[in-house]
Tab-separated table of C-alpha atoms and ligand atoms in Angstrom:
chain	number	residue	atom	x	y	z
A	199	MET	CA	100.848	121.169	120.592
A	200	ILE	CA	100.445	117.784	121.257
A	201	VAL	CA	98.406	115.215	119.165
A	202	LEU	CA	97.695	111.205	119.215
A	203	GLY	CA	97.558	109.506	115.865
A	204	ILE	CA	95.800	106.483	114.954
A	205	GLU	CA	95.794	104.509	111.789
A	206	THR	CA	94.169	101.116	110.722
A	207	SER	CA	93.016	101.631	107.160
A	208	CYS	CA	95.077	98.838	106.011
A	209	ASP	CA	97.023	95.784	107.760
A	210	GLU	CA	99.081	97.472	110.389
A	211	THR	CA	97.338	98.550	113.373
A	212	ALA	CA	99.323	102.067	114.697
A	213	ALA	CA	99.512	104.982	117.316
A	214	ALA	CA	102.158	107.841	117.744
A	215	VAL	CA	102.145	110.692	119.552
A	216	VAL	CA	103.761	113.806	118.227
A	217	ASP	CA	104.225	117.591	119.052
A	218	ASP	CA	104.296	120.676	116.816
A	219	GLN	CA	108.055	121.096	117.170
A	220	ARG	CA	108.127	117.481	115.086
A	221	HIS	CA	109.309	115.688	117.775
A	222	ILE	CA	107.937	111.943	117.252
A	223	ARG	CA	107.368	111.208	120.959
A	224	ALA	CA	105.957	107.613	120.450
A	225	SER	CA	105.196	105.216	117.354
A	226	ILE	CA	104.414	102.272	117.843
A	227	VAL	CA	103.229	100.160	114.588
A	228	LEU	CA	102.131	96.627	115.014
A	229	SER	CA	101.952	94.744	111.605
A	230	GLN	CA	99.444	92.113	111.023
A	231	LEU	CA	101.488	90.141	108.565
A	232	ASP	CA	100.956	86.901	110.305
A	233	GLU	CA	97.502	87.151	110.322
A	234	HIS	CA	97.401	87.771	106.794
A	235	ARG	CA	100.341	85.662	105.207
A	236	PRO	CA	98.051	82.129	105.352
A	237	PHE	CA	96.003	84.037	102.499
A	238	GLY	CA	99.072	85.819	100.488
A	239	GLY	CA	97.431	89.112	100.600
A	240	ILE	CA	95.204	91.247	102.990
A	241	VAL	CA	91.831	89.768	104.079
A	242	PRO	CA	89.614	93.064	104.867
A	243	GLU	CA	87.521	90.996	107.702
A	244	VAL	CA	90.860	89.657	109.284
A	245	ALA	CA	92.115	92.989	109.595
A	246	ALA	CA	89.263	94.891	110.966
A	247	ARG	CA	89.159	91.773	113.516
A	248	ALA	CA	92.920	92.370	114.059
A	249	HIS	CA	92.597	95.909	114.784
A	250	LEU	CA	89.885	95.716	117.102
A	251	ALA	CA	91.696	93.027	119.433
A	252	HIS	CA	94.871	94.935	119.007
A	253	LEU	CA	94.325	98.984	118.773
A	254	ASP	CA	94.029	100.077	122.372
A	255	GLY	CA	96.577	97.869	123.681
A	256	VAL	CA	98.701	99.908	120.822
A	257	ILE	CA	97.239	103.489	121.754
A	258	GLY	CA	98.158	102.535	125.520
A	259	GLN	CA	101.481	101.693	124.620
A	260	ALA	CA	102.174	104.599	122.675
A	261	MET	CA	100.831	107.222	125.353
A	262	ALA	CA	103.195	105.292	127.843
A	263	THR	CA	106.308	105.638	125.768
A	264	ALA	CA	105.422	109.131	125.229
A	265	ALA	CA	104.637	109.719	129.034
A	266	VAL	CA	101.767	111.808	128.345
A	267	SER	CA	98.004	111.410	129.548
A	268	PHE	CA	94.903	112.112	127.203
A	269	SER	CA	93.856	115.406	129.000
A	270	ASP	CA	97.378	116.459	127.952
A	271	LEU	CA	96.546	116.110	124.622
A	272	ASP	CA	95.858	118.832	122.142
A	273	GLY	CA	93.936	116.379	119.618
A	274	VAL	CA	93.102	113.304	118.256
A	275	ALA	CA	93.739	112.590	114.716
A	276	VAL	CA	92.802	109.416	112.967
A	277	THR	CA	92.797	108.227	109.406
A	278	GLY	CA	89.014	108.414	108.136
A	279	GLY	CA	89.800	107.061	104.944
A	280	PRO	CA	90.435	105.826	102.323
A	281	GLY	CA	91.115	102.486	103.381
A	282	LEU	CA	89.366	99.007	104.149
A	283	ILE	CA	86.343	100.353	105.730
A	284	GLY	CA	85.971	97.742	108.602
A	285	GLY	CA	89.590	99.054	110.027
A	286	VAL	CA	88.404	102.425	109.026
A	287	ILE	CA	85.864	102.399	111.425
A	288	VAL	CA	87.151	100.421	114.465
A	289	GLY	CA	89.929	103.639	114.259
A	290	VAL	CA	87.347	106.325	114.267
A	291	MET	CA	85.254	104.980	116.542
A	292	THR	CA	88.485	104.669	118.784
A	293	ALA	CA	89.332	107.944	118.074
A	294	LYS	CA	85.713	109.705	118.416
A	295	ALA	CA	85.350	108.137	121.972
A	296	ILE	CA	88.826	109.327	123.376
A	297	ALA	CA	87.797	112.764	122.069
A	298	ALA	CA	84.611	113.034	123.416
A	299	VAL	CA	85.724	111.531	127.106
A	300	HIS	CA	88.761	113.712	127.601
A	301	ASP	CA	86.910	116.575	126.007
A	302	ARG	CA	89.834	116.844	123.192
A	303	PRO	CA	89.125	117.908	119.525
A	304	PHE	CA	89.183	115.377	117.073
A	305	LEU	CA	90.610	114.945	113.561
A	306	ALA	CA	89.886	112.915	110.988
A	307	VAL	CA	92.487	112.338	108.502
A	308	ASN	CA	92.945	111.281	104.825
A	309	HIS	CA	95.561	108.490	104.895
A	310	LEU	CA	96.879	109.866	101.640
A	311	GLU	CA	97.374	113.823	102.809
A	312	ALA	CA	99.567	112.390	105.790
A	313	HIS	CA	101.134	110.161	103.337
A	314	ALA	CA	101.950	113.658	101.246
A	315	LEU	CA	102.619	116.005	104.566
A	316	THR	CA	105.117	113.611	106.023
A	317	PRO	CA	108.317	115.319	104.607
A	318	ARG	CA	107.433	118.119	106.356
A	319	LEU	CA	108.072	116.462	109.609
A	320	THR	CA	110.726	114.667	108.773
A	321	ASP	CA	112.558	117.562	106.387
A	322	ALA	CA	110.420	120.655	107.311
A	323	ILE	CA	109.870	121.493	103.900
A	324	ASP	CA	107.928	124.383	102.521
A	325	PHE	CA	105.049	124.492	99.864
A	326	PRO	CA	104.743	123.649	96.929
A	327	TYR	CA	106.284	120.726	96.329
A	328	LEU	CA	105.903	117.829	93.679
A	329	LEU	CA	104.844	114.537	95.351
A	330	LEU	CA	104.843	111.157	93.606
A	331	LEU	CA	102.450	108.737	96.024
A	332	VAL	CA	103.181	105.484	95.227
A	333	SER	CA	101.402	102.379	97.940
A	334	GLY	CA	99.848	99.114	97.871
A	335	GLY	CA	96.477	101.001	97.005
A	336	HIS	CA	97.538	104.216	94.930
A	337	CYS	CA	99.890	105.610	92.476
A	338	GLN	CA	99.594	109.270	91.761
A	339	LEU	CA	101.854	112.458	90.806
A	340	LEU	CA	100.273	115.295	92.944
A	341	VAL	CA	101.184	119.025	93.162
A	342	VAL	CA	101.133	119.603	97.349
A	343	GLU	CA	100.443	123.786	96.960
A	344	GLY	CA	99.356	123.582	100.640
A	345	VAL	CA	97.462	121.452	103.830
A	346	GLY	CA	94.320	120.499	101.979
A	347	ARG	CA	95.378	121.858	98.657
A	348	TYR	CA	95.940	118.585	96.568
A	349	ARG	CA	96.553	119.325	92.244
A	350	ARG	CA	96.529	115.479	90.746
A	351	LEU	CA	98.778	115.729	87.849
A	352	GLY	CA	97.951	111.654	87.055
A	353	THR	CA	96.951	108.468	88.535
A	354	THR	CA	96.971	105.028	87.761
A	355	ILE	CA	94.771	103.537	85.160
A	356	ASP	CA	94.896	100.281	86.383
A	357	ASP	CA	96.804	98.679	88.919
A	358	ALA	CA	98.902	100.323	91.785
A	359	VAL	CA	102.675	99.916	91.706
A	360	GLY	CA	102.846	98.688	95.107
A	361	GLU	CA	99.988	96.022	93.782
A	362	ALA	CA	102.681	95.121	90.822
A	363	PHE	CA	105.173	94.495	93.482
A	364	ASP	CA	102.818	92.207	95.373
A	365	LYS	CA	101.140	90.287	92.579
A	366	VAL	CA	104.647	89.710	91.161
A	367	ALA	CA	106.108	88.551	94.350
A	368	LYS	CA	103.112	86.023	94.702
A	369	MET	CA	103.373	84.711	90.918
A	370	LEU	CA	107.290	83.662	92.292
A	371	ASP	CA	106.080	82.528	95.784
A	372	LEU	CA	108.352	84.962	97.362
A	373	GLY	CA	105.382	85.710	100.104
A	374	TYR	CA	104.044	88.427	101.126
A	375	PRO	CA	104.538	91.492	101.534
A	376	GLY	CA	105.675	91.331	97.996
A	377	GLY	CA	107.575	94.968	97.858
A	378	PRO	CA	110.203	94.206	99.825
A	379	ALA	CA	110.282	90.853	98.839
A	380	VAL	CA	110.928	91.525	95.087
A	381	GLU	CA	113.488	94.044	96.159
A	382	ARG	CA	115.626	91.886	98.134
A	383	ALA	CA	115.196	89.276	95.560
A	384	ALA	CA	116.238	91.698	93.180
A	385	LEU	CA	119.471	92.615	94.451
A	386	ASP	CA	121.548	89.166	92.963
A	387	GLY	CA	119.599	89.964	89.553
A	388	ASP	CA	120.229	91.092	86.266
A	389	PRO	CA	117.811	94.012	85.407
A	390	ALA	CA	118.387	93.695	81.269
A	391	ARG	CA	117.842	90.005	81.191
A	392	PHE	CA	114.409	90.333	80.513
A	393	ASP	CA	112.547	92.441	78.009
A	394	LEU	CA	109.637	93.788	79.729
A	395	PRO	CA	107.224	96.564	78.850
A	396	ARG	CA	107.607	100.021	80.213
A	397	PRO	CA	103.769	100.885	80.289
A	398	MET	CA	102.524	104.592	78.974
A	399	ARG	CA	106.380	105.748	78.392
A	400	GLY	CA	107.103	108.644	75.981
A	401	ARG	CA	103.250	109.196	76.276
A	402	PRO	CA	102.093	112.757	77.154
A	403	GLY	CA	100.918	113.579	80.559
A	404	CYS	CA	101.292	111.696	84.027
A	405	HIS	CA	99.198	108.882	83.996
A	406	PHE	CA	100.473	105.443	85.023
A	407	SER	CA	99.453	102.029	83.972
A	408	PHE	CA	101.304	98.706	85.646
A	409	SER	CA	98.552	95.570	84.468
A	410	GLY	CA	100.423	95.205	80.856
A	411	LEU	CA	103.869	95.176	82.602
A	412	LYS	CA	102.369	92.958	85.560
A	413	THR	CA	101.040	90.214	82.733
A	414	ALA	CA	104.084	90.493	80.732
A	415	VAL	CA	106.098	89.245	84.080
A	416	LYS	CA	103.428	86.688	84.646
A	417	HIS	CA	103.914	85.299	80.661
A	418	ARG	CA	107.607	85.117	81.529
A	419	ALA	CA	107.348	83.210	84.806
A	420	ASP	CA	104.615	80.923	83.019
A	421	ALA	CA	107.564	80.561	80.277
A	422	PHE	CA	109.953	78.873	82.649
A	423	ALA	CA	110.384	75.075	82.390
A	424	GLY	CA	109.547	73.507	85.548
A	425	ARG	CA	110.184	75.809	88.619
A	426	PRO	CA	112.354	78.795	88.489
A	427	ASN	CA	115.236	78.636	89.770
A	428	ARG	CA	117.339	81.364	92.309
A	429	GLN	CA	118.569	83.244	89.196
A	430	ASP	CA	115.906	83.353	87.089
A	431	ILE	CA	113.386	84.746	89.937
A	432	ALA	CA	116.213	87.285	90.518
A	433	ASP	CA	116.513	88.473	87.189
A	434	LEU	CA	113.016	89.031	86.281
A	435	CYS	CA	112.513	90.647	90.240
A	436	ALA	CA	115.343	92.925	88.779
A	437	SER	CA	114.313	93.179	85.320
A	438	PHE	CA	110.213	93.749	86.783
A	439	GLN	CA	111.805	96.406	89.359
A	440	ALA	CA	113.463	98.391	86.274
A	441	ALA	CA	110.693	98.413	84.191
A	442	ALA	CA	108.818	99.556	86.911
A	443	ALA	CA	110.936	102.454	88.309
A	444	ASP	CA	111.620	103.553	84.529
A	445	ALA	CA	107.707	104.041	84.040
A	446	LEU	CA	107.379	106.362	87.387
A	447	VAL	CA	110.618	107.972	86.379
A	448	ASP	CA	109.206	108.731	83.172
A	449	ARG	CA	105.873	110.180	83.774
A	450	THR	CA	107.721	112.007	87.039
A	451	ARG	CA	109.684	114.347	84.463
A	452	ASN	CA	106.458	115.218	82.546
A	453	ALA	CA	105.348	116.018	86.271
A	454	LEU	CA	108.128	118.209	86.811
A	455	LYS	CA	107.767	119.915	83.518
A	456	LEU	CA	104.399	120.828	84.078
A	457	MET	CA	105.376	121.783	87.782
A	458	GLY	CA	108.500	123.887	86.157
A	459	GLU	CA	105.808	125.705	84.536
A	460	GLU	CA	103.335	126.609	87.041
A	461	TYR	CA	106.359	127.253	90.082
A	462	PRO	CA	109.358	128.299	88.770
A	463	HIS	CA	110.947	128.237	92.245
A	464	ALA	CA	109.503	124.739	93.178
A	465	THR	CA	112.854	122.946	94.386
A	466	ARG	CA	111.359	119.254	95.784
A	467	LEU	CA	109.970	116.366	94.584
A	468	VAL	CA	108.969	114.016	97.117
A	469	VAL	CA	108.360	110.313	97.264
A	470	ALA	CA	106.008	109.001	99.839
A	471	GLY	CA	104.059	105.493	100.376
A	472	GLY	CA	105.219	102.119	100.862
A	473	VAL	CA	107.037	101.663	97.343
A	474	ALA	CA	108.966	105.025	98.495
A	475	ALA	CA	111.122	102.491	100.773
A	476	ASN	CA	112.470	100.927	97.654
A	477	GLN	CA	116.317	102.113	97.580
A	478	ALA	CA	116.490	101.134	93.802
A	479	LEU	CA	113.550	103.603	92.971
A	480	ARG	CA	114.957	106.599	95.302
A	481	GLU	CA	117.885	106.490	93.121
A	482	ARG	CA	116.597	106.737	90.034
A	483	LEU	CA	114.352	109.372	91.532
A	484	ALA	CA	117.357	111.571	93.136
A	485	ALA	CA	118.939	111.083	89.707
A	486	LEU	CA	115.960	112.791	87.796
A	487	ALA	CA	115.530	115.569	90.053
A	488	GLY	CA	118.638	116.254	90.347
A	489	ALA	CA	119.023	116.695	86.766
A	490	ASP	CA	116.529	118.949	87.177
A	491	GLY	CA	117.474	121.260	89.463
A	492	TYR	CA	115.510	119.758	92.274
A	493	ARG	CA	115.995	117.591	94.985
A	494	LEU	CA	114.312	114.374	95.942
A	495	VAL	CA	113.332	114.287	99.385
A	496	ALA	CA	112.167	110.801	100.695
A	497	PRO	CA	111.028	109.939	104.536
A	498	PRO	CA	112.813	107.448	106.350
A	499	LEU	CA	111.685	103.657	105.800
A	500	ASP	CA	109.558	103.249	108.570
A	501	LEU	CA	107.793	106.977	107.991
A	502	CYS	CA	107.343	105.616	104.214
A	503	THR	CA	104.730	102.413	105.204
A	504	ASP	CA	101.848	103.252	107.217
A	505	ASN	CA	102.383	104.523	110.732
A	506	GLY	CA	100.608	106.612	113.159
A	507	ALA	CA	103.156	109.130	113.314
A	508	MET	CA	102.008	110.637	109.865
A	509	ILE	CA	98.505	110.772	111.008
A	510	ALA	CA	99.494	112.611	113.939
A	511	TRP	CA	101.804	115.195	112.298
A	512	ALA	CA	99.037	115.671	109.863
A	513	GLY	CA	96.622	116.403	112.256
A	514	VAL	CA	99.159	118.553	114.337
A	515	GLU	CA	98.860	120.715	110.566
A	516	ARG	CA	95.336	120.503	110.634
A	517	LEU	CA	95.005	122.004	114.165
A	518	ALA	CA	97.091	124.450	113.473
A	519	LEU	CA	94.703	125.950	110.712
A	520	GLY	CA	91.882	125.328	112.819
A	521	LEU	CA	90.364	122.400	110.647
A	522	VAL	CA	88.930	120.189	113.365
A	523	ASP	CA	86.205	117.888	112.229
A	524	THR	CA	82.842	117.332	114.660
A	525	LEU	CA	82.126	113.475	116.005
A	526	ASP	CA	79.654	112.714	113.547
A	527	PHE	CA	82.205	112.571	110.868
A	528	ALA	CA	81.309	109.388	108.606
A	529	PRO	CA	84.305	107.106	107.733
A	530	ARG	CA	85.097	107.206	104.131
A	531	PRO	CA	85.962	104.274	102.078
A	532	ARG	CA	87.490	106.494	99.441
A	533	TRP	CA	88.647	110.155	99.952
A	534	PRO	CA	90.251	111.539	96.709
A	535	LEU	CA	92.867	113.989	97.722
A	536	ASP	CA	91.594	116.180	94.862
A	537	PRO	CA	88.151	115.681	94.225
A	538	ALA	CA	88.517	118.078	91.327
A	539	ALA	CA	90.554	115.839	89.271
A	540	PRO	CA	88.530	113.972	86.242
A	541	ALA	CA	87.951	110.102	86.417
A	542	VAL	CA	90.708	108.652	84.019
A	543	ALA	CA	89.493	106.261	81.159
A	544	PHE	CA	90.157	102.394	81.956
A	545	ALA	CA	89.478	101.171	78.306
A	546	GLY	CA	91.344	100.644	75.397
A	547	VAL	CA	94.549	101.835	76.913
A	548	LYS	CA	97.216	99.369	76.815
A	549	ALA	CA	100.526	98.316	78.324
B	839	LIG	O1	101.628	103.159	102.202
B	839	LIG	P1	101.378	101.709	102.466
B	839	LIG	O2	102.204	101.196	103.861
B	839	LIG	O3	100.320	100.561	102.589
B	839	LIG	C1	99.323	101.231	101.715
B	839	LIG	O4	98.518	102.333	102.171
B	839	LIG	O5	99.391	100.552	100.536
B	839	LIG	O6	102.307	100.738	100.946
B	839	LIG	C2	102.308	99.336	101.218
B	839	LIG	C3	102.690	98.840	99.843
B	839	LIG	C4	102.819	97.330	99.349
B	839	LIG	O7	102.303	97.248	98.011
B	839	LIG	C5	104.202	96.588	99.468
B	839	LIG	O8	104.514	95.823	98.603
B	839	LIG	C6	104.963	98.284	99.001
B	839	LIG	O9	104.278	99.307	99.930
B	839	LIG	N1	106.242	97.830	99.648
B	839	LIG	C7	107.247	98.046	98.305
B	839	LIG	C8	108.528	98.106	99.657
B	839	LIG	N2	108.070	98.266	100.586
B	839	LIG	C9	106.751	98.495	100.925
B	839	LIG	N3	107.749	98.386	97.352
B	839	LIG	C10	108.840	97.852	96.546
B	839	LIG	N4	109.956	97.851	97.402
B	839	LIG	C11	109.789	98.262	98.107
B	839	LIG	N5	110.640	97.999	99.472
B	840	LIG	ZN1	99.461	103.728	103.035
């Protein structure tokens, strides 16, 4: 089974060809960093236009690298949401056109599901597992029970952790995207120099909050007399990263407990999404998992951030179960993995 996967929901234009033997035959990721850098963040309209300009070429390159033709495909998978709707529309329309012209099954994939299933592509792990999904738009703890079966244990009541990384980078003029820049700066920093809040730590449950931490970093940054020097920046980044990791670890510890009560034989903690690229966080999570009899599974860096291979793989998984979509599928700006999960309270919670 060979599936083409297309990803255009954020600022990467990506296409990949993946088969059911877990072989990534091609994976092309075109980053729009240069287009968005002047704005210090992603501009949805700029992103949509860039996807439109580049997607055909990226798909062509993936098909050529994989040395397959459209008629060889068993399915065409695309991110159907959630994401920046202009970009999602570009991807969905393109995928539908390919599927219609070549009479191939069409698969609309939830972007979060694709992140969630990536460790089955890279490590062939079995259900169920606990997933910490950390990206620029999401911060959730989910029990992954099967394809299409996700139970949310916790989510953020304000910012996503990746968003906090990006904003801290912006405050400190480290450029965009922020996560890798903050991690790099933190390498030379003292994580104990600044005493920053650990939002939600010690509270019951698995929800997250990052806006108070972000504000605390802002106050520290503003308090530097004049421009902060290199060491100040490194120390503040290291302190922020340590606080964010502490918060994530604390919530994940609670989730592992809940997971253990329900699935005593589960052994895998998975971290996925762009922030999963962070090495310091991986180390902390690996230690947490190990202490609880779990093993941490973290996809390779290029499969943590947005890519087409994860979409193609989710397509393979869905196709194997006969979960194909019709061509009247409408792109979705929002698409929760666990629609039954209650909305969280935004008011009255302080970090
Ligand atoms: O999954 P992703 O590529 O796109 C979304 O779906 O959001 O995640 C992007 C996010 C950004 O906020 C970026 O700053 C963050 O992941 N990120 C990192 C690192 N690499 C990317 N955050 C912390 N450390 C990193 N090394
Ligand atoms: Zn993503």
